[in-house]
Amino acid sequence: MASPILPPTVATLTSCRSIPVASERLACFDRTAQALETALSSGELLVVDRTQATAARRQAFGSTTAPADILQPPRAEDRIDSIETTLSRATQSGDNRWTFVMADGSIWTQTDTDRVRIVNRAGETVRIRRGALGSYLLVVGRSGVVRVRRQ
């Protein structure tokens, strides 16, 4: 795996380890730790651990811009291919397409015109998974599959 590109402050911190004289090494660590603290408190530097990145990817699942992927593309083992949530409500428009509002606030709209019957009850389990060619497939309870896109 390729080494990540480090922000300058972090690169400086890691380079402090190579200073052979203990007092100079400590001074380097102290100086760089202060610069790191300043960068973090000012918002110039952001630190995100894997748990936070996974939570951001899950929250952005199906969105056209996934904020966590802008910071660093996910590794294959971090990719989210499906989510499970619960239904808050579903409504059907005049053209018989469904709009689903999830408990997490995400909104998904049916993209095809296939008729499907769903259990339209708040709290019903919903599973959304990646389909072919960037599409998403949604199942409410034991209903049929609905092609959807996130709003």
C-alpha positions as CSV (number, residue, x, y, z in Angstrom):
1,M,0.0,0.0,0.0
2,A,1.3,3.4,-0.9
3,S,2.4,5.8,1.8
4,P,-0.2,8.5,2.4
5,I,0.6,12.1,1.6
6,L,1.0,13.8,5.0
7,P,0.2,17.5,5.7
8,P,3.4,19.5,6.3
9,T,2.8,19.8,10.1
10,V,2.4,16.0,10.4
11,A,5.4,15.3,8.2
12,T,7.5,17.7,10.3
13,L,6.3,15.9,13.5
14,T,7.3,12.5,12.1
15,S,10.7,13.8,10.9
16,C,11.5,14.9,14.5
17,R,12.1,11.2,15.4
18,S,15.2,11.2,13.2
19,I,17.0,13.9,15.2
20,P,19.8,12.1,17.1
21,V,20.3,14.6,19.9
22,A,17.6,14.1,22.5
23,S,17.3,17.8,23.5
24,E,17.0,18.9,19.9
25,R,14.5,16.1,19.2
26,L,12.4,17.1,22.2
27,A,12.5,20.8,21.1
28,C,11.3,19.7,17.6
29,F,8.5,17.7,19.1
30,D,7.4,20.5,21.3
31,R,7.5,23.1,18.5
32,T,5.6,20.8,16.1
33,A,3.1,19.7,18.7
34,Q,2.2,23.4,19.3
35,A,1.9,24.0,15.5
36,L,-0.3,20.9,15.2
37,E,-2.5,22.1,18.1
38,T,-2.9,25.5,16.4
39,A,-3.7,24.0,13.0
40,L,-6.3,21.7,14.6
41,S,-8.0,24.5,16.7
42,S,-8.1,26.9,13.7
43,G,-9.6,24.2,11.4
44,E,-6.7,24.4,9.0
45,L,-6.0,20.7,9.7
46,L,-8.7,18.0,10.2
47,V,-8.2,14.6,11.7
48,V,-10.6,11.9,10.8
49,D,-10.3,8.3,12.1
50,R,-11.6,5.3,10.2
51,T,-14.7,5.1,12.4
52,Q,-15.6,8.7,11.6
53,A,-14.9,8.2,7.9
54,T,-17.1,5.0,7.8
55,A,-19.9,6.9,9.5
56,A,-19.6,9.7,7.0
57,R,-19.6,7.3,4.1
58,R,-22.7,5.6,5.5
59,Q,-24.5,8.9,6.0
60,A,-23.6,9.9,2.4
61,F,-24.4,6.6,0.9
62,G,-26.1,7.1,-2.5
63,S,-25.3,10.8,-2.5
64,T,-23.5,12.2,-5.6
65,T,-20.9,13.8,-3.3
66,A,-19.6,11.6,-0.5
67,P,-17.5,13.9,1.8
68,A,-15.4,11.1,3.2
69,D,-14.3,10.1,-0.2
70,I,-13.1,13.6,-1.0
71,L,-10.6,13.3,1.9
72,Q,-9.3,9.9,0.8
73,P,-10.8,7.3,-1.4
74,P,-12.0,4.3,0.6
75,R,-10.0,1.1,0.5
76,A,-11.8,-1.9,-0.9
77,E,-12.6,-3.2,2.6
78,D,-14.0,0.2,3.7
79,R,-16.5,0.4,0.7
80,I,-20.1,0.4,1.7
81,D,-22.3,-1.6,-0.7
82,S,-25.5,-1.5,1.3
83,I,-27.2,0.1,4.3
84,E,-30.1,-0.9,6.4
85,T,-32.3,1.8,8.0
86,T,-36.0,2.3,8.8
87,L,-38.8,4.0,7.0
88,S,-40.3,7.2,8.3
89,R,-42.8,7.6,5.5
90,A,-43.4,6.9,1.9
91,T,-45.6,8.8,-0.6
92,Q,-46.6,8.0,-4.1
93,S,-46.9,10.7,-6.7
94,G,-49.4,11.1,-9.5
95,D,-47.1,9.0,-11.9
96,N,-47.1,6.2,-9.3
97,R,-43.5,6.7,-8.3
98,W,-42.6,6.4,-4.7
99,T,-40.6,8.8,-2.5
100,F,-39.1,7.3,0.6
101,V,-38.1,9.3,3.7
102,M,-35.8,7.4,6.0
103,A,-35.4,7.7,9.8
104,D,-31.8,9.1,9.1
105,G,-33.4,12.0,7.1
106,S,-32.3,10.7,3.7
107,I,-34.8,10.9,0.8
108,W,-34.9,8.3,-2.0
109,T,-37.0,8.6,-5.1
110,Q,-38.1,5.8,-7.4
111,T,-36.4,6.1,-10.8
112,D,-38.3,3.6,-12.9
113,T,-42.1,3.3,-13.5
114,D,-42.5,-0.3,-12.3
115,R,-45.4,-0.8,-10.0
116,V,-44.5,-2.1,-6.6
117,R,-46.4,-2.7,-3.5
118,I,-44.8,-1.8,-0.2
119,V,-45.7,-1.9,3.4
120,N,-46.0,1.9,4.0
121,R,-45.5,1.9,7.8
122,A,-43.1,4.0,9.8
123,G,-40.4,1.8,11.4
124,E,-40.4,-0.8,8.6
125,T,-37.0,-2.1,7.8
126,V,-35.4,-0.7,4.6
127,R,-32.4,-2.1,2.8
128,I,-30.7,-0.1,0.1
129,R,-27.9,-1.7,-2.0
130,R,-25.8,-0.7,-4.9
131,G,-27.0,-1.9,-8.3
132,A,-25.4,-2.0,-11.7
133,L,-24.0,1.1,-13.3
134,G,-24.3,3.4,-10.3
135,S,-28.0,2.6,-9.6
136,Y,-29.4,1.7,-6.2
137,L,-32.0,-0.8,-5.2
138,L,-34.4,-0.4,-2.3
139,V,-36.5,-3.0,-0.5
140,V,-39.0,-2.1,2.2
141,G,-39.7,-5.1,4.5
142,R,-40.5,-8.0,2.1
143,S,-41.6,-5.8,-0.8
144,G,-40.3,-6.0,-4.3
145,V,-37.2,-4.2,-5.4
146,V,-37.5,-0.5,-6.3
147,R,-34.9,1.3,-8.3
148,V,-34.1,4.6,-6.5
149,R,-31.8,7.5,-6.4
150,R,-30.9,9.6,-3.4
151,Q,-32.2,13.2,-3.4
